[in-house]
Coordinates of N, CA and C in Angstrom, one line a residue:
Chain A
M228 N 192.4 35.2 42.4 CA 191.7 34.8 43.7 C 191.9 33.3 44.0
M229 N 192.0 32.5 43.1 CA 192.3 31.1 43.2 C 193.6 31.0 43.8
G230 N 194.7 31.7 43.4 CA 196.0 31.7 43.9 C 195.9 32.0 45.3
M231 N 195.1 33.0 45.7 CA 195.2 33.5 47.1 C 194.5 32.3 48.1
K232 N 193.4 31.8 47.5 CA 192.9 30.8 48.3 C 193.8 29.6 48.5
W233 N 194.5 29.2 47.5 CA 195.5 28.1 47.6 C 196.7 28.6 48.5
H234 N 197.2 29.8 48.5 CA 198.1 30.3 49.4 C 197.7 30.1 50.7
F235 N 196.5 30.5 51.0 CA 195.8 30.4 52.4 C 195.8 28.8 52.9
F236 N 195.3 28.0 51.9 CA 195.2 26.7 52.2 C 196.5 26.1 52.5
H237 N 197.6 26.6 51.9 CA 198.9 26.0 52.2 C 199.5 26.5 53.4
L238 N 199.1 27.8 53.8 CA 199.6 28.3 55.1 C 198.9 27.5 56.1
F239 N 197.6 27.2 56.0 CA 196.9 26.4 57.0 C 197.6 25.0 57.2
L240 N 197.9 24.3 56.0 CA 198.6 23.1 56.1 C 199.9 23.1 56.9
V241 N 200.7 24.3 56.5 CA 202.0 24.3 57.3 C 201.8 24.5 58.8
D242 N 200.5 25.3 59.1 CA 200.3 25.5 60.5 C 199.9 24.3 61.1
L243 N 199.2 23.5 60.5 CA 198.8 22.1 61.0 C 199.9 21.3 61.1
K244 N 200.8 21.2 60.1 CA 202.0 20.4 60.3 C 202.9 20.7 61.4
T245 N 203.0 22.0 61.6 CA 203.9 22.6 62.7 C 203.3 22.3 64.0
K246 N 202.0 22.4 64.2 CA 201.2 22.0 65.4 C 201.4 20.6 65.7
G247 N 201.3 19.8 64.5 CA 201.4 18.4 64.6 C 202.7 17.9 65.1
N248 N 203.7 18.5 64.5 CA 205.2 18.1 65.1 C 205.2 18.5 66.6
V249 N 204.8 19.6 67.0 CA 204.9 20.0 68.4 C 204.2 19.0 69.2
M250 N 203.2 18.5 68.8 CA 202.2 17.5 69.6 C 203.0 16.3 69.5
S251 N 203.5 15.8 68.4 CA 204.1 14.4 68.3 C 205.5 14.4 69.0
T252 N 206.2 15.6 69.2 CA 207.5 15.6 69.7 C 207.5 16.1 71.2
T253 N 206.4 16.3 71.7 CA 206.3 16.7 73.0 C 207.0 16.0 73.9
T254 N 206.9 14.6 74.1 CA 207.7 13.7 75.0 C 209.0 13.7 74.7
E255 N 209.4 13.5 73.4 CA 210.9 13.5 72.8 C 211.4 14.9 73.3
S256 N 210.9 15.9 73.3 CA 211.6 17.2 73.5 C 211.9 17.3 75.1
K257 N 211.1 16.5 75.8 CA 211.5 16.5 77.3 C 212.9 15.7 77.5
I258 N 213.2 15.0 76.7 CA 214.7 14.3 76.7 C 215.4 14.8 75.7
R259 N 216.4 15.3 75.9 CA 217.4 15.9 74.8 C 218.9 15.6 75.3
I260 N 219.7 15.3 74.3 CA 221.1 15.3 74.4 C 221.6 16.1 73.0
Q261 N 222.2 17.1 73.5 CA 222.5 18.2 72.5 C 223.9 19.0 72.7
L262 N 224.4 19.3 71.5 CA 225.7 20.2 71.5 C 225.4 21.5 72.1
E263 N 224.3 22.0 71.6 CA 224.1 23.6 72.0 C 223.7 23.8 73.5
N264 N 223.9 25.0 73.9 CA 223.6 25.4 75.2 C 221.9 25.4 75.2
F265 N 221.4 25.6 76.6 CA 220.1 25.6 76.8 C 219.8 26.6 77.8
S266 N 218.6 27.2 77.7 CA 218.1 28.3 78.7 C 217.3 27.7 79.8
V267 N 217.7 27.8 80.9 CA 217.1 27.2 82.1 C 215.7 27.8 82.1
S268 N 215.5 29.1 82.1 CA 214.2 29.8 82.3 C 213.2 29.3 81.1
D269 N 213.9 29.0 80.0 CA 212.9 28.5 79.0 C 212.4 27.1 79.1
E270 N 213.4 26.2 79.7 CA 213.0 24.9 80.0 C 211.9 24.9 81.1
I271 N 212.0 25.9 82.1 CA 211.0 25.9 83.1 C 209.8 26.3 82.6
E272 N 209.7 27.4 81.9 CA 208.4 27.9 81.3 C 207.8 26.7 80.5
T273 N 208.6 25.9 79.6 CA 208.0 24.8 79.0 C 207.3 23.8 79.8
M274 N 207.9 23.5 80.9 CA 207.4 22.5 81.7 C 206.2 22.9 82.6
K275 N 206.2 24.3 83.0 CA 205.1 25.0 83.4 C 203.8 24.6 82.8
K276 N 203.9 24.6 81.4 CA 202.9 24.3 80.5 C 202.2 23.2 80.5
V277 N 202.9 22.2 81.2 CA 202.4 20.8 81.0 C 201.1 20.5 81.6
S278 N 201.0 21.2 82.9 CA 199.7 21.1 83.7 C 199.3 22.4 84.4
R279 N 198.0 22.6 84.7 CA 197.6 23.8 85.5 C 197.6 23.3 86.9
N280 N 198.1 21.9 87.2 CA 198.0 21.4 88.7 C 199.4 21.7 89.2
I281 N 200.3 22.1 88.6 CA 201.8 22.2 89.0 C 201.7 23.2 90.2
G282 N 202.3 22.7 91.2 CA 202.4 23.7 92.4 C 203.8 23.9 92.9
G283 N 204.8 22.9 92.4 CA 206.1 22.9 92.8 C 207.0 22.5 91.6
I284 N 208.2 23.2 91.6 CA 209.2 22.8 90.4 C 210.5 22.7 91.2
T285 N 211.2 21.7 91.0 CA 212.5 21.5 91.5 C 213.5 21.3 90.1
T286 N 214.5 22.0 90.1 CA 215.4 21.9 89.1 C 216.9 21.4 89.7
F287 N 217.5 20.7 88.8 CA 219.0 20.6 89.1 C 219.8 21.0 88.0
L288 N 220.7 21.9 88.1 CA 221.6 22.3 86.9 C 223.0 21.9 87.3
G289 N 223.6 21.2 86.5 CA 224.9 20.7 86.7 C 225.8 21.7 85.6
T290 N 226.9 22.2 86.1 CA 227.8 23.1 85.4 C 229.2 22.7 85.5
G291 N 230.1 23.3 84.5 CA 231.4 22.8 84.6 C 232.2 23.6 85.6
R292 N 232.9 22.7 86.3 CA 233.6 23.3 87.5 C 235.2 23.3 87.1
E293 N 235.8 24.3 87.8 CA 237.3 24.5 87.3 C 238.2 23.5 87.9
L294 N 237.9 23.3 89.3 CA 238.8 22.3 90.0 C 238.1 20.8 90.2
S295 N 239.0 19.8 89.9 CA 238.6 18.4 90.1 C 239.6 17.6 90.6
K296 N 239.5 17.2 91.7 CA 240.4 16.3 92.4 C 241.9 17.1 92.5
G297 N 241.7 18.3 92.7 CA 243.0 19.2 92.9 C 243.5 19.6 91.6
Q298 N 243.0 19.2 90.4 CA 243.6 19.5 89.2 C 242.6 20.8 88.6
N299 N 243.3 21.8 87.9 CA 242.6 22.9 87.3 C 242.2 22.3 86.0
I300 N 240.9 22.4 85.7 CA 240.2 22.0 84.4 C 240.1 23.1 83.5
A301 N 240.7 22.7 82.2 CA 240.7 23.8 81.3 C 239.4 23.7 80.4
Q302 N 239.1 22.6 80.1 CA 237.8 22.1 79.5 C 237.3 20.9 79.6
L303 N 235.9 20.8 79.5 CA 235.4 19.4 79.5 C 234.9 19.0 78.2
N304 N 234.7 17.7 78.0 CA 234.2 17.2 76.7 C 233.3 15.9 76.9
F305 N 232.2 16.0 76.5 CA 231.1 14.9 76.9 C 230.9 14.2 75.6
E306 N 230.8 12.6 75.8 CA 230.5 11.9 74.6 C 229.4 10.9 75.2
H307 N 228.6 10.5 74.2 CA 227.5 9.7 74.6 C 227.3 8.6 73.5
Y308 N 226.5 7.6 73.8 CA 226.2 6.5 73.0 C 224.8 6.9 72.5
P309 N 224.8 7.3 71.3 CA 223.4 7.8 70.7 C 222.4 6.7 70.8
K310 N 221.2 7.1 70.8 CA 220.1 6.1 70.9 C 219.9 5.5 72.4
M311 N 221.1 4.9 72.8 CA 220.9 4.2 74.1 C 220.9 5.2 75.1
A312 N 221.6 6.4 75.2 CA 221.7 7.3 76.2 C 220.3 8.1 76.3
E313 N 219.6 8.4 75.1 CA 218.4 8.9 75.2 C 217.3 8.0 75.7
K314 N 217.5 6.7 75.4 CA 216.6 5.7 75.8 C 216.6 5.6 77.4
K315 N 217.9 5.6 77.9 CA 218.0 5.5 79.3 C 217.5 6.8 80.1
L316 N 217.6 7.8 79.6 CA 217.1 9.2 80.0 C 215.4 9.1 80.0
E317 N 215.0 8.6 79.0 CA 213.5 8.5 78.9 C 213.0 7.4 80.0
E318 N 213.8 6.4 80.2 CA 213.5 5.3 81.2 C 213.5 6.0 82.7
I319 N 214.5 6.8 83.0 CA 214.5 7.6 84.1 C 213.4 8.5 84.2
R320 N 213.1 9.2 83.3 CA 211.7 10.1 83.2 C 210.5 9.4 83.7
Q321 N 210.4 8.3 82.9 CA 209.3 7.5 83.2 C 209.1 7.0 84.5
Q322 N 210.2 6.6 85.1 CA 210.2 6.1 86.4 C 210.1 7.0 87.4
A323 N 210.5 8.1 87.2 CA 210.6 9.3 88.2 C 208.9 9.6 88.2
I324 N 208.3 9.7 87.2 CA 206.9 9.9 87.2 C 206.0 8.8 87.9
K325 N 206.4 7.7 87.7 CA 205.8 6.5 88.2 C 206.0 6.3 89.7
D326 N 207.4 6.4 90.1 CA 207.7 6.0 91.5 C 207.6 7.1 92.4
H327 N 207.7 8.3 91.9 CA 207.8 9.5 93.0 C 206.5 10.5 92.8
G328 N 205.6 10.1 91.9 CA 204.3 10.8 91.8 C 204.4 12.2 91.5
I329 N 205.5 12.6 90.6 CA 205.6 14.0 90.0 C 204.6 14.0 88.9
I330 N 204.4 15.1 88.2 CA 203.4 15.3 87.0 C 204.4 15.0 85.8
D331 N 205.5 15.5 85.7 CA 206.3 15.3 84.6 C 207.9 15.7 85.0
M332 N 208.7 15.4 84.0 CA 210.2 15.8 84.1 C 210.8 15.9 82.8
S333 N 211.8 16.8 82.7 CA 212.5 17.0 81.5 C 213.9 16.7 82.0
I334 N 214.6 16.1 81.0 CA 216.1 16.0 81.3 C 216.9 16.3 80.0
I335 N 217.8 17.2 80.0 CA 218.6 17.7 79.0 C 220.1 17.7 79.4
H336 N 220.8 17.0 78.4 CA 222.3 16.9 78.7 C 223.1 17.4 77.4
R337 N 224.1 18.0 77.8 CA 224.9 18.5 76.7 C 226.0 17.6 76.3
I338 N 226.5 17.5 75.2 CA 227.8 16.6 74.8 C 228.7 17.8 73.9
G339 N 229.7 17.2 73.7 CA 230.8 18.1 73.1 C 231.6 18.9 74.1
P340 N 232.4 19.9 73.6 CA 233.2 20.7 74.5 C 232.4 21.6 75.3
I341 N 232.7 21.6 76.7 CA 232.0 22.6 77.6 C 233.0 23.3 78.2
E342 N 233.0 24.6 78.3 CA 233.8 25.5 79.0 C 233.3 25.7 80.6
I343 N 234.4 26.0 81.3 CA 234.1 26.2 82.8 C 233.0 27.1 83.0
G344 N 232.1 26.8 84.0 CA 230.8 27.6 84.1 C 229.7 27.5 83.3
E345 N 229.9 26.8 82.2 CA 228.9 26.5 81.2 C 227.9 25.3 81.8
N346 N 226.6 25.5 81.3 CA 225.6 24.4 81.6 C 226.0 23.1 81.0
I347 N 225.8 21.9 81.9 CA 226.1 20.5 81.2 C 224.7 19.9 81.3
V348 N 224.0 19.8 82.4 CA 222.8 18.9 82.5 C 221.8 19.8 83.3
L349 N 220.5 19.6 82.8 CA 219.4 20.1 83.6 C 218.3 19.2 83.7
I350 N 217.8 19.2 84.9 CA 216.6 18.2 85.3 C 215.6 19.2 85.9
V351 N 214.4 19.1 85.2 CA 213.3 19.8 85.7 C 212.1 18.9 86.1
A352 N 211.9 18.8 87.4 CA 210.7 18.0 88.0 C 209.5 18.9 88.4
V353 N 208.5 18.6 87.8 CA 207.3 19.3 88.3 C 206.2 18.5 88.8
G354 N 205.6 19.0 89.9 CA 204.5 18.2 90.6 C 203.5 19.1 91.3
E355 N 202.6 18.4 91.9 CA 201.5 19.3 92.6 C 202.3 20.0 93.8
H356 N 203.1 19.2 94.6 CA 203.8 19.9 95.7 C 205.2 19.6 95.7
R357 N 206.1 20.3 96.5 CA 207.4 20.5 96.4 C 208.2 19.1 96.6
K358 N 207.6 18.4 97.8 CA 208.3 17.4 98.3 C 208.6 16.3 97.3
E359 N 207.5 15.8 96.5 CA 207.9 14.8 95.5 C 208.9 15.2 94.3
T360 N 208.9 16.5 94.1 CA 209.9 17.1 93.0 C 211.2 17.1 93.6
F361 N 211.5 17.5 94.9 CA 212.8 17.3 95.4 C 213.4 15.9 95.4
V362 N 212.5 15.0 95.8 CA 213.0 13.7 95.7 C 213.3 13.2 94.5
A363 N 212.4 13.3 93.4 CA 212.5 12.8 92.2 C 213.6 13.6 91.5
C364 N 213.9 14.7 91.6 CA 215.0 15.4 91.0 C 216.3 14.8 91.4
E365 N 216.6 14.6 92.8 CA 217.9 14.1 93.4 C 218.1 12.6 92.8
W366 N 216.9 11.9 92.8 CA 216.9 10.4 92.4 C 217.4 10.5 90.8
A367 N 216.7 11.4 90.1 CA 217.1 11.2 88.7 C 218.6 11.6 88.2
I368 N 219.2 12.6 89.0 CA 220.5 12.9 88.6 C 221.5 11.8 89.2
A369 N 221.1 11.0 90.3 CA 221.9 10.0 90.8 C 221.7 8.8 89.7
E370 N 220.5 8.6 89.2 CA 220.3 7.5 88.3 C 220.9 7.8 87.0
L371 N 220.8 9.0 86.5 CA 221.5 9.4 85.3 C 223.1 9.1 85.3
K372 N 223.7 9.4 86.4 CA 225.2 9.1 86.6 C 225.3 7.7 86.6
R373 N 224.3 6.8 87.1 CA 224.5 5.4 87.3 C 224.4 4.6 86.0
V374 N 223.3 4.9 85.2 CA 222.9 4.2 84.1 C 223.1 4.6 82.6
T375 N 223.4 6.0 82.6 CA 223.3 6.5 81.3 C 224.6 6.6 80.6
P376 N 224.8 6.1 79.4 CA 226.2 6.0 78.6 C 226.5 7.2 78.2
I377 N 227.0 8.1 79.2 CA 227.7 9.4 78.8 C 229.0 9.4 79.6
W378 N 230.1 9.9 78.8 CA 231.2 10.0 79.4 C 231.9 11.4 79.3
K379 N 232.7 11.7 80.5 CA 233.2 13.0 80.5 C 234.9 12.8 80.2
R380 N 235.4 13.8 79.7 CA 236.8 13.9 79.5 C 237.2 15.2 80.0
E381 N 238.2 15.3 80.8 CA 238.7 16.6 81.3 C 240.1 16.9 80.7
T382 N 240.2 18.2 80.4 CA 241.5 18.6 79.9 C 242.2 19.5 80.9
T383 N 243.4 18.9 81.5 CA 244.1 19.7 82.5 C 245.4 20.2 81.8
T384 N 246.2 20.8 82.7 CA 247.6 21.1 82.3 C 248.4 20.0 81.9
H385 N 248.0 18.7 82.5 CA 248.8 17.5 82.4 C 248.3 16.6 81.1
G386 N 247.3 17.2 80.5 CA 246.7 16.4 79.2 C 245.3 16.1 79.6
E387 N 244.9 15.1 78.8 CA 243.4 14.6 78.9 C 243.1 13.4 79.5
V388 N 242.1 13.3 80.2 CA 241.8 12.2 80.9 C 240.3 11.9 81.0
W389 N 239.9 10.6 80.7 CA 238.5 10.2 80.7 C 238.2 9.9 82.2
V390 N 237.1 10.6 82.8 CA 236.8 10.5 84.1 C 235.9 9.1 84.2
Q391 N 236.3 8.4 85.3 CA 235.9 6.9 85.4 C 234.8 6.9 86.5
D392 N 234.8 7.8 87.4 CA 234.0 7.9 88.6 C 233.5 9.3 88.8
T393 N 232.4 9.6 89.1 CA 231.9 10.7 89.7 C 231.1 10.7 90.9
P394 N 231.3 11.7 91.8 CA 230.5 11.5 93.1 C 229.0 11.8 92.9
Chain B
M274 N 227.2 -10.6 60.2 CA 228.0 -9.5 60.6 C 227.6 -8.7 61.8
I275 N 228.6 -8.6 62.8 CA 228.5 -8.0 64.1 C 229.0 -6.5 64.0
T276 N 228.2 -5.5 64.7 CA 229.0 -4.3 64.7 C 229.5 -4.2 66.2
V277 N 230.8 -3.8 66.4 CA 231.3 -3.7 67.6 C 231.6 -2.1 67.8
K278 N 231.3 -1.5 68.9 CA 231.5 -0.1 69.1 C 232.3 0.1 70.4
Y279 N 233.2 1.0 70.4 CA 234.0 1.3 71.5 C 233.8 2.7 71.8
F280 N 233.7 3.0 73.2 CA 233.5 4.3 73.6 C 234.5 4.8 74.5
A281 N 234.6 6.2 74.6 CA 235.4 6.9 75.5 C 236.9 6.4 75.6
S282 N 237.4 6.0 76.7 CA 238.8 5.6 77.0 C 239.1 4.2 76.1
L283 N 238.1 3.5 75.9 CA 238.2 2.3 75.0 C 238.6 2.5 73.5
K284 N 238.3 3.6 73.0 CA 238.7 3.8 71.6 C 240.2 3.8 71.5
A285 N 240.8 4.4 72.4 CA 242.3 4.5 72.4 C 242.9 3.2 72.5
I286 N 242.4 2.3 73.5 CA 242.9 0.9 73.6 C 242.5 0.1 72.4
A287 N 241.4 0.3 71.9 CA 241.0 -0.7 70.7 C 241.6 -0.1 69.4
E288 N 242.1 1.0 69.6 CA 242.6 1.9 68.3 C 241.5 2.1 67.2
K289 N 240.3 2.1 67.6 CA 239.2 2.3 66.6 C 237.9 2.6 67.4
E290 N 237.1 3.2 66.8 CA 235.6 3.5 67.3 C 234.7 2.4 67.2
E291 N 234.8 1.7 65.8 CA 233.9 0.7 65.5 C 234.5 -0.3 64.5
E292 N 233.9 -1.6 64.6 CA 234.5 -2.6 63.6 C 233.3 -3.4 63.2
Q293 N 233.4 -4.0 62.1 CA 232.4 -5.0 61.6 C 233.2 -6.4 61.6
I294 N 232.5 -7.3 62.3 CA 233.1 -8.6 62.4 C 232.1 -9.7 61.9
E295 N 232.8 -10.4 60.9 CA 231.8 -11.5 60.2 C 231.8 -12.6 60.9
V296 N 230.6 -13.1 61.2 CA 230.1 -14.4 61.8 C 229.5 -15.3 61.0
Q297 N 229.7 -16.7 61.2 CA 228.9 -17.6 60.5 C 227.5 -18.0 61.2
S298 N 227.7 -17.9 62.5 CA 226.4 -18.1 63.3 C 226.6 -17.2 64.6
S299 N 225.7 -17.6 65.6 CA 225.7 -17.0 66.8 C 226.9 -17.3 67.6
I300 N 227.6 -16.3 68.3 CA 228.7 -16.7 69.1 C 228.6 -16.3 70.5
S301 N 229.5 -16.7 71.4 CA 229.4 -16.2 72.7 C 230.2 -15.0 73.0
M302 N 230.2 -14.4 74.1 CA 231.1 -13.2 74.5 C 232.5 -13.6 74.4
D303 N 232.7 -14.9 75.0 CA 234.0 -15.4 75.0 C 234.7 -15.5 73.5
Q304 N 233.9 -16.0 72.6 CA 234.4 -16.1 71.3 C 234.6 -14.8 70.7
L305 N 233.7 -13.8 71.0 CA 233.9 -12.4 70.3 C 235.3 -11.8 71.0
S306 N 235.6 -12.1 72.2 CA 236.8 -11.6 72.9 C 238.1 -12.4 72.0
D307 N 237.9 -13.5 71.8 CA 239.0 -14.2 71.0 C 239.3 -13.7 69.6
I308 N 238.1 -13.2 68.9 CA 238.2 -12.5 67.7 C 239.0 -11.1 67.9
I309 N 238.6 -10.4 68.8 CA 239.1 -9.0 69.1 C 240.5 -9.1 69.6
S310 N 240.9 -10.2 70.3 CA 242.4 -10.4 70.7 C 243.2 -10.4 69.6
K311 N 242.9 -10.9 68.5 CA 243.8 -11.0 67.2 C 244.3 -9.6 66.8
T312 N 243.3 -8.5 67.0 CA 243.8 -7.3 66.6 C 244.1 -6.3 67.7
S313 N 243.4 -6.6 68.9 CA 243.7 -5.8 70.0 C 243.6 -6.7 71.3
P314 N 244.9 -7.4 71.7 CA 244.8 -8.1 72.9 C 244.4 -7.3 74.1
K315 N 244.9 -6.1 74.2 CA 244.6 -5.3 75.5 C 243.2 -5.3 75.6
M316 N 242.4 -5.0 74.5 CA 240.9 -4.8 74.7 C 240.4 -6.1 75.1
A317 N 240.8 -7.3 74.5 CA 240.2 -8.5 74.8 C 240.5 -8.9 76.3
D318 N 241.6 -8.5 76.9 CA 241.9 -8.7 78.3 C 240.9 -7.9 79.1
I319 N 240.6 -6.7 78.8 CA 239.7 -5.9 79.5 C 238.4 -6.4 79.5
I320 N 237.9 -6.9 78.2 CA 236.7 -7.6 78.3 C 236.4 -8.7 79.2
R321 N 237.4 -9.7 79.0 CA 237.7 -10.8 79.9 C 237.7 -10.6 81.4
D322 N 238.2 -9.6 81.8 CA 238.4 -9.2 83.2 C 237.1 -8.6 83.9
N323 N 236.1 -8.4 82.9 CA 234.8 -7.8 83.5 C 235.0 -6.5 84.0
K324 N 236.0 -5.7 83.4 CA 236.3 -4.3 83.9 C 235.3 -3.4 83.3
I325 N 234.5 -3.8 82.2 CA 233.7 -2.8 81.7 C 232.3 -3.3 81.4
M326 N 231.3 -2.6 81.0 CA 230.0 -2.9 80.8 C 229.9 -3.3 79.3
I327 N 228.9 -4.0 79.0 CA 228.7 -4.5 77.5 C 227.1 -4.3 77.4
S328 N 226.9 -3.9 76.2 CA 225.5 -3.8 75.7 C 225.4 -4.4 74.3
V329 N 224.2 -5.1 74.2 CA 223.9 -5.6 72.8 C 222.6 -5.2 72.5
N330 N 222.6 -4.6 71.3 CA 221.5 -3.8 70.8 C 220.9 -2.8 71.8
Q331 N 221.8 -2.0 72.3 CA 221.6 -1.1 73.2 C 220.8 -1.5 74.6
E332 N 221.0 -2.8 74.8 CA 220.4 -3.3 76.2 C 221.6 -3.8 76.9
M333 N 221.7 -3.5 78.3 CA 222.8 -4.1 79.0 C 222.9 -5.5 78.9
A334 N 224.2 -6.1 78.8 CA 224.4 -7.6 78.6 C 225.3 -8.0 79.6
D335 N 225.9 -9.4 79.6 CA 226.7 -9.7 80.4 C 227.6 -10.8 79.7
A336 N 228.5 -11.4 80.3 CA 229.4 -12.5 79.8 C 228.6 -13.6 79.0
D337 N 227.5 -13.9 79.6 CA 226.8 -15.0 79.1 C 225.9 -14.7 78.0
T338 N 225.7 -13.6 77.5 CA 224.9 -13.1 76.4 C 225.3 -13.6 75.2
V339 N 224.5 -14.2 74.5 CA 224.8 -14.9 73.0 C 224.6 -13.7 72.1
I340 N 225.5 -13.7 71.2 CA 225.5 -12.6 70.1 C 225.0 -13.2 68.7
H341 N 224.2 -12.6 68.1 CA 223.7 -13.2 66.8 C 224.1 -12.2 65.9
D342 N 224.1 -12.9 64.6 CA 224.5 -12.0 63.3 C 223.4 -10.9 63.1
G343 N 224.0 -9.7 63.0 CA 223.3 -8.5 62.8 C 223.2 -7.6 64.2
D344 N 223.6 -8.2 65.2 CA 223.7 -7.5 66.5 C 224.7 -6.4 66.6
E345 N 224.4 -5.4 67.6 CA 225.4 -4.4 67.8 C 225.8 -4.5 69.2
V346 N 227.2 -4.8 69.3 CA 227.7 -4.9 70.6 C 228.6 -3.6 71.1
A347 N 228.3 -3.0 72.2 CA 229.1 -1.8 72.6 C 229.8 -2.2 73.8
F348 N 231.1 -1.9 73.8 CA 231.8 -1.9 75.2 C 232.0 -0.5 75.7
L349 N 231.5 -0.6 77.1 CA 231.2 0.8 77.7 C 232.0 0.8 79.0
P350 N 232.9 1.8 79.0 CA 233.6 2.0 80.4 C 232.7 2.6 81.3
P351 N 233.1 2.8 82.6 CA 232.2 3.4 83.7 C 231.7 4.7 83.3
F352 N 230.4 5.0 83.5 CA 229.8 6.2 83.0 C 230.2 7.5 84.0
S353 N 230.2 8.6 83.3 CA 230.6 9.8 84.0 C 230.0 11.0 83.5
G354 N 228.6 10.9 83.2 CA 227.7 11.9 83.0 C 227.4 12.8 84.0
G355 N 226.6 13.8 83.9 CA 226.1 14.6 84.9 C 227.1 15.8 84.9
S356 N 227.5 16.3 86.1 CA 228.5 17.4 86.2 C 229.6 17.0 87.3

């Protein structure tokens, strides 16, 4: 009987710890730089749970394209400056909320090898109305390209090249 | 000791991703370029020509930033994240 009680208590503790982690990493999980792919629908569902006042959601999804400056791309590869890149993305998120009046934003960027057609970056802006989410999302992707230490390397039939400017 | 990091295209130019540089006291960016020029003159030229961005302790810095013992300096080519 004692063993069962202890087992129950242990499960309760694990449950509390799990919930605690979710709570403590809520903000962090809205900014992610990761090797693995992400599910756009799952990320939107996560953001929908942020507030019952959400009336509009705008997403930007960047994907690997085959043609770049007339060259056929075989593969892309992204590198980042750990910690600094995450810090910049969090600054973008905070500024988007403050300046554009959205409720919240998540930004996910993949690193490592990316095949043509695969997801690269996702920005989800949620707000009470559509207008501010459109503006915030467009601003955030432009700002990401401008200030975030992430670099793209393209592999073409002519070899590999680090991209130094992106439109 | 200063940690110096090179990213993306700069890794091939510096022929390394990272190095540790022993310093006796705080140094200027010019002095750091001089030290780097001994092993990688091309990399030092790029730093002096202001062709790249510099961060110190993961904050953007410039040619006037003083570097202290224990700092992490990173040389950053133009960013190309997104898609």
